[in-house]
Coordinates of C-alpha atoms in Angstrom, one line a residue:
E94 CA -17.1 -19.6 -9.9
F95 CA -13.1 -19.6 -8.2
F96 CA -14.2 -19.1 -4.6
N97 CA -18.0 -20.5 -4.4
G98 CA -19.1 -17.1 -3.5
L99 CA -17.1 -17.2 0.2
L100 CA -14.8 -14.0 -0.1
G101 CA -16.6 -11.0 -1.0
I102 CA -15.4 -7.4 0.3
A103 CA -17.7 -6.3 3.0
D104 CA -16.6 -2.6 3.4
I105 CA -14.3 0.2 2.4
V106 CA -13.2 1.6 5.6
H107 CA -10.2 4.8 4.1
V108 CA -9.1 5.1 1.1
E109 CA -5.8 7.5 1.3
Q110 CA -5.5 8.9 -2.6
L111 CA -2.0 9.4 -4.7
H112 CA -0.4 11.6 -3.3
S113 CA 3.5 12.9 -3.3
L114 CA 5.2 12.9 -0.1
K115 CA 6.5 15.8 2.1
G116 CA 10.2 16.2 0.2
S117 CA 9.9 13.1 -2.4
P118 CA 8.9 15.5 -4.6
K119 CA 8.8 12.2 -7.2
T120 CA 7.4 9.3 -4.8
Y121 CA 4.0 9.2 -4.6
S122 CA 1.6 7.0 -1.7
F123 CA -1.8 6.1 -1.4
S124 CA -3.7 3.6 0.6
I125 CA -6.6 1.1 1.2
R126 CA -8.7 -0.3 4.3
P127 CA -10.5 -2.8 3.0
A128 CA -12.4 -5.3 5.0
F129 CA -13.3 -8.6 3.5
S130 CA -15.5 -10.8 4.3
A131 CA -14.3 -15.6 3.5
D132 CA -16.4 -18.1 5.0
G133 CA -17.9 -16.5 7.8
F134 CA -15.2 -14.2 9.4
L135 CA -14.4 -10.2 8.9
L136 CA -11.0 -9.6 8.3
P137 CA -9.2 -6.0 8.1
L138 CA -6.3 -5.5 6.1
F139 CA -4.1 -2.4 5.5
I140 CA -3.0 -2.2 1.8
R141 CA 0.3 0.3 1.5
G142 CA 1.5 1.6 -2.2
F143 CA 4.1 3.6 -3.7
A144 CA 5.1 4.8 -6.4
S145 CA 9.0 6.1 -7.7
K146 CA 10.4 8.1 -10.7
V147 CA 13.9 6.7 -11.3
R148 CA 15.9 7.5 -14.2
D149 CA 12.8 6.9 -16.9
S150 CA 10.6 4.4 -15.1
Y151 CA 8.9 4.1 -12.2
R152 CA 9.7 1.7 -9.3
F153 CA 6.2 0.2 -7.7
L154 CA 5.6 -1.4 -3.8
F155 CA 3.3 -2.8 -2.9
L156 CA 2.7 -4.0 0.6
A157 CA -0.1 -5.7 2.6
A158 CA -1.0 -6.6 6.6
P159 CA -3.6 -7.2 9.0
D160 CA -5.2 -3.3 9.5
S161 CA -3.8 -3.9 13.6
Q162 CA -0.1 -3.1 11.5
K163 CA -0.9 -0.3 9.5
E164 CA 2.1 1.9 11.1
L165 CA 4.7 -0.9 10.6
V166 CA 3.8 -1.2 7.5
S167 CA 4.2 2.4 6.7
E168 CA 7.4 3.3 7.7
A169 CA 8.7 -0.2 6.5
G170 CA 7.7 1.0 3.1
L171 CA 9.0 4.5 3.8
S172 CA 12.7 3.0 4.5
L173 CA 12.8 1.2 1.4
M174 CA 11.4 4.4 -0.4
K175 CA 14.3 6.6 0.8
R176 CA 16.6 3.3 0.4
V177 CA 15.5 3.8 -3.7
E178 CA 15.8 7.4 -3.4
E179 CA 19.9 7.1 -2.2
K180 CA 20.4 5.0 -4.4
K181 CA 18.9 7.8 -7.5

């Protein structure tokens, strides 16, 4: 095995389903808060994903950070997606 059984998901703390953003009907967002167990340590993460329709295709953005930084990650992702929308 690649990780030799040292890495695994200990728990899924929260799941936010894919939904369109208010004021941006062609931009979608989701988040998940998994807690990974690695070599006896617990690592809570926050993962935020975005998808935005631009012309005939979608642009995707995925951000991951420690769970304690979830507000910062969400704000940064929204800011980046607004820039994509402004360039449409």
